[in-house]
Tab-separated table of N, CA and C in Angstrom:
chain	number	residue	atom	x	y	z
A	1460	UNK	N	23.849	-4.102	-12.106
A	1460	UNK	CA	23.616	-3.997	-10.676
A	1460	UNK	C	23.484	-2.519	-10.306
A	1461	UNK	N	22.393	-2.311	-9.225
A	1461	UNK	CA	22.355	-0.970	-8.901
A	1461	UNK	C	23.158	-0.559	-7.802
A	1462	UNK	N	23.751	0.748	-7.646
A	1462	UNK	CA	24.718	0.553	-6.515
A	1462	UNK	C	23.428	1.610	-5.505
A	1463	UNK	N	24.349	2.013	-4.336
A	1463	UNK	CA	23.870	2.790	-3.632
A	1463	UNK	C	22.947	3.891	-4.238
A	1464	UNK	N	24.399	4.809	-4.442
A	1464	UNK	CA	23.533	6.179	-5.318
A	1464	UNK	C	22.615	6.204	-6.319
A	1465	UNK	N	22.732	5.158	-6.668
A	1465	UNK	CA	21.320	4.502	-8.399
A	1465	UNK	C	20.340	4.750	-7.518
A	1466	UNK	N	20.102	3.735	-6.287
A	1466	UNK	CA	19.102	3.070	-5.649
A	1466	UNK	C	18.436	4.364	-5.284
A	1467	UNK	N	19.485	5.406	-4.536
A	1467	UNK	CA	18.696	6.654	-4.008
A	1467	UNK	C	18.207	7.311	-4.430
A	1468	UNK	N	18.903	7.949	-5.780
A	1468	UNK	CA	18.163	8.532	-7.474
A	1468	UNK	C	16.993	8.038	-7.523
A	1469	UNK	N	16.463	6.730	-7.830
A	1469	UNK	CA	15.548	6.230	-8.226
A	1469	UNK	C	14.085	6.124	-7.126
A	1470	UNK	N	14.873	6.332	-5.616
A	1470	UNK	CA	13.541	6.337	-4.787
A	1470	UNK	C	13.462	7.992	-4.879
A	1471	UNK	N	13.826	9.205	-4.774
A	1471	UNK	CA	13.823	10.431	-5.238
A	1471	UNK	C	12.999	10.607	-6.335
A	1472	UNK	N	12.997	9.609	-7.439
A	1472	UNK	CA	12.466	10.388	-8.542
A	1472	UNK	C	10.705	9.453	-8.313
A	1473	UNK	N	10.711	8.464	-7.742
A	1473	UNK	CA	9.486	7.788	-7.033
A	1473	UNK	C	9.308	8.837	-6.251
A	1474	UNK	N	9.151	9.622	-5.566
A	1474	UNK	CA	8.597	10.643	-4.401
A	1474	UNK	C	8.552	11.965	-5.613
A	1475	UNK	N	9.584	12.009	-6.223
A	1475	UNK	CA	9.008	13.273	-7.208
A	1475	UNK	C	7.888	13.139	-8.229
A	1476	UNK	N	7.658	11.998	-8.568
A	1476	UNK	CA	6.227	11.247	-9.362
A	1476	UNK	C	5.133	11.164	-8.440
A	1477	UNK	N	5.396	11.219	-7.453
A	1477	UNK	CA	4.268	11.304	-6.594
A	1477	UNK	C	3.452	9.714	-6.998
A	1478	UNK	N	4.070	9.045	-6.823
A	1478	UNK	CA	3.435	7.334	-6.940
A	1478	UNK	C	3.023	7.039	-6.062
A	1479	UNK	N	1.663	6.203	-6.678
A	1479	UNK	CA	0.627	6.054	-5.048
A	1479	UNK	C	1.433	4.895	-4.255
A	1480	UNK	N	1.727	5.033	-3.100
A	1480	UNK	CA	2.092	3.706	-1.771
A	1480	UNK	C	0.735	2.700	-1.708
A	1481	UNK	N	1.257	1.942	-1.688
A	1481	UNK	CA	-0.114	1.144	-1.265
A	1481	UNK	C	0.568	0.418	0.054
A	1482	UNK	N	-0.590	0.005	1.171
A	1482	UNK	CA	-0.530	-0.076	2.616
A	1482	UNK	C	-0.907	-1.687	2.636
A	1483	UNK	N	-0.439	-2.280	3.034
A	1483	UNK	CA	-1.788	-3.233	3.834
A	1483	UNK	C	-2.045	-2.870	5.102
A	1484	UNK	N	-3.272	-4.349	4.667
A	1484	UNK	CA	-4.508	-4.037	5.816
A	1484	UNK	C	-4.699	-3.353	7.390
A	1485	UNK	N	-3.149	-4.363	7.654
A	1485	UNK	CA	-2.888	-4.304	9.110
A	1485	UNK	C	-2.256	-2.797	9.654
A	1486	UNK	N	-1.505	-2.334	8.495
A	1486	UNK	CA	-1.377	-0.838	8.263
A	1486	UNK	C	-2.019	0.169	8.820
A	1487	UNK	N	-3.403	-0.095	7.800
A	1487	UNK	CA	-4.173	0.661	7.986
A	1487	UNK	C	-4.894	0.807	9.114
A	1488	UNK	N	-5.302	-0.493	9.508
A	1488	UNK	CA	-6.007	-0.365	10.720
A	1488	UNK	C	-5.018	-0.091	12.254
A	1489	UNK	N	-3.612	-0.435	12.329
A	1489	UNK	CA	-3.065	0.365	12.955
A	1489	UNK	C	-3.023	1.962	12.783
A	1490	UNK	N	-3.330	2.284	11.673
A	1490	UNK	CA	-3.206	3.820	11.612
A	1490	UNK	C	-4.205	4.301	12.228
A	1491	UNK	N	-5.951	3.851	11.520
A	1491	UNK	CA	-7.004	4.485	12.252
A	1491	UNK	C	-6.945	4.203	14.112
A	1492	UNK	N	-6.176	3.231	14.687
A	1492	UNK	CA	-6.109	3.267	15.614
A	1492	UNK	C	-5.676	4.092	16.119
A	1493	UNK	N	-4.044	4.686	15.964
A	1493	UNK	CA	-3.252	5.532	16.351
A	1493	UNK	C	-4.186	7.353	16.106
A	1494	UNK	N	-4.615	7.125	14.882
A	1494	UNK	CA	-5.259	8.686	15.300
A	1494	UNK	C	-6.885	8.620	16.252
A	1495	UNK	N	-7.180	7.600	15.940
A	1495	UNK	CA	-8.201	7.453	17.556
A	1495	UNK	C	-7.774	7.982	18.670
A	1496	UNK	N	-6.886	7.109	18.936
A	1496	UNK	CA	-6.236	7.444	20.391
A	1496	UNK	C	-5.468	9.013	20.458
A	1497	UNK	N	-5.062	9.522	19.490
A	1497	UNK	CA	-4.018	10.508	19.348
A	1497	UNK	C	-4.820	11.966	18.971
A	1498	UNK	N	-6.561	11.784	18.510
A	1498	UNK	CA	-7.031	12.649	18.290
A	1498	UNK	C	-6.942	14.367	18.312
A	1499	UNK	N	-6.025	14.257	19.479
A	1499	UNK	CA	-5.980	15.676	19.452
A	1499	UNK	C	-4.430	16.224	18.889
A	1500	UNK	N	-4.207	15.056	18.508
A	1500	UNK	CA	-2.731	15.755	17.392
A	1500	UNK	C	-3.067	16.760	16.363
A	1501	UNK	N	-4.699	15.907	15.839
A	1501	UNK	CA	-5.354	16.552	14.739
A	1501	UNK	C	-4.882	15.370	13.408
A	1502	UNK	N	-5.596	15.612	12.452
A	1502	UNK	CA	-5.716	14.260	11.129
A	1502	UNK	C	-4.146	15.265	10.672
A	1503	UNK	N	-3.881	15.749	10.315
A	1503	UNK	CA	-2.479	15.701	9.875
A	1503	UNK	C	-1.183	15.750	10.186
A	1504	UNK	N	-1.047	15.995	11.925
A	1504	UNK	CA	-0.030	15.493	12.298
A	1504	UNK	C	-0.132	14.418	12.477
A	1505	UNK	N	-1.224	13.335	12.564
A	1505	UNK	CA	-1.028	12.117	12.983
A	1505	UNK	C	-0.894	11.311	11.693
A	1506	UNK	N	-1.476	11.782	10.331
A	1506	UNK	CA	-0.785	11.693	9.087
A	1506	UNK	C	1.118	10.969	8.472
A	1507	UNK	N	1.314	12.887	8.750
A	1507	UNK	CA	2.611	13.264	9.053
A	1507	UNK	C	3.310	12.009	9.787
A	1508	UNK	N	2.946	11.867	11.663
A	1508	UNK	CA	3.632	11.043	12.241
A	1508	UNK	C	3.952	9.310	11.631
A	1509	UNK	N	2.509	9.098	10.847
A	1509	UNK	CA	2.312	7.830	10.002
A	1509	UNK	C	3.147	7.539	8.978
A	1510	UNK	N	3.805	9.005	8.507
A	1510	UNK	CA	4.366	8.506	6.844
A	1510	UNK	C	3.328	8.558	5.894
A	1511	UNK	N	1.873	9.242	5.941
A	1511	UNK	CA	1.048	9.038	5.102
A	1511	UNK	C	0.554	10.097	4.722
A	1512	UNK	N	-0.837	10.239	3.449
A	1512	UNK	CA	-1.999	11.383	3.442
A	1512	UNK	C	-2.655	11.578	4.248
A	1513	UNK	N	-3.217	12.796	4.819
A	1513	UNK	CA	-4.096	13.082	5.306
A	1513	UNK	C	-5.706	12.076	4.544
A	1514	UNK	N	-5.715	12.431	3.449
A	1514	UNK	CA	-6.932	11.697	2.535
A	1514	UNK	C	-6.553	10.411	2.880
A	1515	UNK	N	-5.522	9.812	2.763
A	1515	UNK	CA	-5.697	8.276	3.267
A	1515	UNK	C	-6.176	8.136	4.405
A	1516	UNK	N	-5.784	8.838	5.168
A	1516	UNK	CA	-5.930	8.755	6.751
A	1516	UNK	C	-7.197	8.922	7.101
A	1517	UNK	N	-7.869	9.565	6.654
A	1517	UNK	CA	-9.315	9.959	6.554
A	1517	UNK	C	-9.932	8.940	5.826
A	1518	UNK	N	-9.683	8.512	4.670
A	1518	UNK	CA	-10.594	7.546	3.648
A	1518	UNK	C	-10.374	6.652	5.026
A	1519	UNK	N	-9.217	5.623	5.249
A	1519	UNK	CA	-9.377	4.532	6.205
A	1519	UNK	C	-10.162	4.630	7.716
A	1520	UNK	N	-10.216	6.034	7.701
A	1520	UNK	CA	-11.408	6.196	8.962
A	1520	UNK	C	-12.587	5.916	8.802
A	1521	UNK	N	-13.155	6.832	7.412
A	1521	UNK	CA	-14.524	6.528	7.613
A	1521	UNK	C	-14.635	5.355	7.069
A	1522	UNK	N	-14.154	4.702	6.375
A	1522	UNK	CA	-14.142	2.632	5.960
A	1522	UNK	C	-14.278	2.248	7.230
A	1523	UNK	N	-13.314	2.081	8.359
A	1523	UNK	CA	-13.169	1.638	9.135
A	1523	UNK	C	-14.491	1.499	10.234
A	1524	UNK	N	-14.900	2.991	10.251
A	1524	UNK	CA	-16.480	3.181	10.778
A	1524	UNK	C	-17.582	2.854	10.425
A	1525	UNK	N	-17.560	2.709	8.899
A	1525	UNK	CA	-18.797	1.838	8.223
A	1525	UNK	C	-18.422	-0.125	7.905
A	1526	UNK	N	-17.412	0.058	8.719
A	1526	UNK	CA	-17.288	-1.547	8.924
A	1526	UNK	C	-16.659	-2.022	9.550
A	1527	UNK	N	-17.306	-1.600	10.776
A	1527	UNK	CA	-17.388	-2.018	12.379
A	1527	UNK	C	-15.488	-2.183	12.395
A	1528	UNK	N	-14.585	-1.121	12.685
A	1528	UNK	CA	-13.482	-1.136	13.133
A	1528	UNK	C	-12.539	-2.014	12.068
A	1529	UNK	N	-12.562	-2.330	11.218
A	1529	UNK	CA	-12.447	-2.719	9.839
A	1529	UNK	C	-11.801	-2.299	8.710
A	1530	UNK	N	-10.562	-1.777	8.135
A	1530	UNK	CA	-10.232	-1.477	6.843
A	1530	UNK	C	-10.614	-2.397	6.126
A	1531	UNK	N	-11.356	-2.432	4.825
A	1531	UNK	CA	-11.377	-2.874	4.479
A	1531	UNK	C	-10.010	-2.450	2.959
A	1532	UNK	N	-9.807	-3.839	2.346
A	1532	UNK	CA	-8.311	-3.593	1.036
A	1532	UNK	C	-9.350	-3.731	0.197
A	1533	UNK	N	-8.393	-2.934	-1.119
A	1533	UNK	CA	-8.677	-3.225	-2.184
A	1533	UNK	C	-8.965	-4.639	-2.865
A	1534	UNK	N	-9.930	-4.113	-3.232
A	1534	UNK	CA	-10.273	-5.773	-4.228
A	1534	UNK	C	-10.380	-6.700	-2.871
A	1535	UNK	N	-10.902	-6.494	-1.296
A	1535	UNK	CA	-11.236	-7.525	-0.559
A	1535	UNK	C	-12.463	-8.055	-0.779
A	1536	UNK	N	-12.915	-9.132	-0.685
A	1536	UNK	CA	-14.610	-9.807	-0.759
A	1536	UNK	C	-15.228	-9.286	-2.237
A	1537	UNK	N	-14.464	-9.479	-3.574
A	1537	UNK	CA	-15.005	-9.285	-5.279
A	1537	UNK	C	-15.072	-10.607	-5.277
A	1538	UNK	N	-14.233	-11.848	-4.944
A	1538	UNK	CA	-14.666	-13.352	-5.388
A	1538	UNK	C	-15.604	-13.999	-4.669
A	1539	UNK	N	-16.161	-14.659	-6.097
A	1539	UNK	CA	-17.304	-15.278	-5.495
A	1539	UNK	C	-17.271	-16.480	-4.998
A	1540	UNK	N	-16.040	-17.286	-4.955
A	1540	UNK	CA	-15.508	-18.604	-4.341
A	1540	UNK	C	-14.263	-18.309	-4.287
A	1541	UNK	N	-13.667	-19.615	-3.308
A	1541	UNK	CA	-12.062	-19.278	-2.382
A	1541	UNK	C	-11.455	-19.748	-3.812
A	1542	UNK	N	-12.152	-20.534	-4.773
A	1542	UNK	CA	-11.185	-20.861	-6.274
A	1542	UNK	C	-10.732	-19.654	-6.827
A	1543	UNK	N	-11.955	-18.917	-7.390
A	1543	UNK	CA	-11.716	-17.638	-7.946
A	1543	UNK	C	-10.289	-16.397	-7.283
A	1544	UNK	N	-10.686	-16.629	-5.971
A	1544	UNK	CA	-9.443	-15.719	-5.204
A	1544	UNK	C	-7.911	-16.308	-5.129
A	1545	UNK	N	-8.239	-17.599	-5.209
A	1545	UNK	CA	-6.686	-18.149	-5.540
A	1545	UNK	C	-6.132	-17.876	-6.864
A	1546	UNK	N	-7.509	-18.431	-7.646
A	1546	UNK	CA	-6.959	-18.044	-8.950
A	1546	UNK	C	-6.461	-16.529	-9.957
A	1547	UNK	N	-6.830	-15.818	-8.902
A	1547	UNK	CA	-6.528	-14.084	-8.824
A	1547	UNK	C	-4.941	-13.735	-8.317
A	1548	UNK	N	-5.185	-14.765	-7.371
A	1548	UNK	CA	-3.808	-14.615	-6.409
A	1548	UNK	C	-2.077	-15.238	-7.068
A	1549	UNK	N	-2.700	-16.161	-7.788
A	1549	UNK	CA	-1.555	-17.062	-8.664
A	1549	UNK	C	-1.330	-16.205	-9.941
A	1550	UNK	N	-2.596	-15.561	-10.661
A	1550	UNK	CA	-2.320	-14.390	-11.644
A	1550	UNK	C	-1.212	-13.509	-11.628
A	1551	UNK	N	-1.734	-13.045	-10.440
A	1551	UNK	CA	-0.857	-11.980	-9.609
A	1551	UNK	C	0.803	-12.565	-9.761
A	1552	UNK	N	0.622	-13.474	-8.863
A	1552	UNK	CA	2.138	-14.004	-8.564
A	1552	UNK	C	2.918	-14.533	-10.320
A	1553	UNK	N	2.290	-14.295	-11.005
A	1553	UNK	CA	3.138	-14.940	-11.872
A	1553	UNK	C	3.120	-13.475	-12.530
A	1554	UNK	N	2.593	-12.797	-12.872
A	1554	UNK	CA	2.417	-11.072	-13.208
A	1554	UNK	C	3.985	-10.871	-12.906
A	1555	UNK	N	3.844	-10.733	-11.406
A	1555	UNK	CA	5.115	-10.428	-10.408
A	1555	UNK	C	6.549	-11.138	-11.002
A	1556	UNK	N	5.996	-12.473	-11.473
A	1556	UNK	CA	7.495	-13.149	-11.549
A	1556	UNK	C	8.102	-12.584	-12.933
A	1557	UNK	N	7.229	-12.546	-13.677
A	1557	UNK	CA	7.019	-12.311	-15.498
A	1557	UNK	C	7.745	-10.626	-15.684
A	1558	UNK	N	7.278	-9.765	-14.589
A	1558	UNK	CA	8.039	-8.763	-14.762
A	1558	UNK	C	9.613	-8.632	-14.091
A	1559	UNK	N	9.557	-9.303	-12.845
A	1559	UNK	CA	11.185	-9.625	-12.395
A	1559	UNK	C	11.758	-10.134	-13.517
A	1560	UNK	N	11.425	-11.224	-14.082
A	1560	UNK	CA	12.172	-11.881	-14.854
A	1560	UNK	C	12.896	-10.994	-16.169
A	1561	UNK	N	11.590	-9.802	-16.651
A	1561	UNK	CA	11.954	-9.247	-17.642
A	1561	UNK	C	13.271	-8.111	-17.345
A	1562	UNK	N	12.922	-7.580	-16.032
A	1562	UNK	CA	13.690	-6.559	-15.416
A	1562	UNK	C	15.195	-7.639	-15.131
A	1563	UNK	N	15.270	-8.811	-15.048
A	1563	UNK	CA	16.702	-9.431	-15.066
A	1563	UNK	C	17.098	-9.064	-16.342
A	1564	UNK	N	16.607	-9.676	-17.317
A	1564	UNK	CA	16.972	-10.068	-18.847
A	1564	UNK	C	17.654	-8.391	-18.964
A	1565	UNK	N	16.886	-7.509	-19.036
A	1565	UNK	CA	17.282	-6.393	-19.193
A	1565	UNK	C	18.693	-5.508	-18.632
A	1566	UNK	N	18.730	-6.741	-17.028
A	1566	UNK	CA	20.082	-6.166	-16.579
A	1566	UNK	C	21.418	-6.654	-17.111
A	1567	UNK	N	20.631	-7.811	-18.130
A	1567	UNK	CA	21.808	-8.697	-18.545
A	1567	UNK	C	22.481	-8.651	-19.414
A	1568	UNK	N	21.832	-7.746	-20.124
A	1568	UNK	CA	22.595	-6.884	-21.763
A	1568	UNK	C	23.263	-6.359	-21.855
């Protein structure tokens, strides 16, 4: 079991790796909203105020502008039927379970 101080170590050394965050959608497009409206903060205090990159903040702008107010996510609209995207989606979820599971076993030794 991890206690407190583990937990904090370990998000510390995540920010010292500099590991990419990933956002969703709704995220994002609240963000390009907020520096719309906030424009004259300038792209990096309104960054800053976000918790985010400037380059993110910017990439989700101009996405957003070349598709009509729009973030578009990663890997959105690659399947070519709603089968294929489920069947991406259940991948995923068992990916997810397959590594929890391993990260138990490991706490259990």
């Amino acid at each position: 079991m991890i206690n407190n101080q583990e937990y904090i170590t370990i998000e510390l050394k995540m920010e010292e790796w500099n590991m990419k965050k990933q956002y969703i959608k709704q995220f994002k497009e609240d963000a390009v909203r907020y520096y719309v409206d906030h424009k004259e903060l300038g792209l990096a205090a309104c960054a800053k105020n976000l918790g985010t990159s400037k380059t993110a903040l910017s990439t989700w702008t101009k996405e957003a502008i070349a598709h009509d107010g729009e973030v578009p996510t990663s890997r959105s609209g690659n399947y070519k039927t709603d089968e294929a995207k489920e069947n991406a989606k259940l991948r995923k979820e068992l990916r997810d379970a397959q590594d929890a599971l391993e990260i138990l076993k490991k706490a259990a030794i």
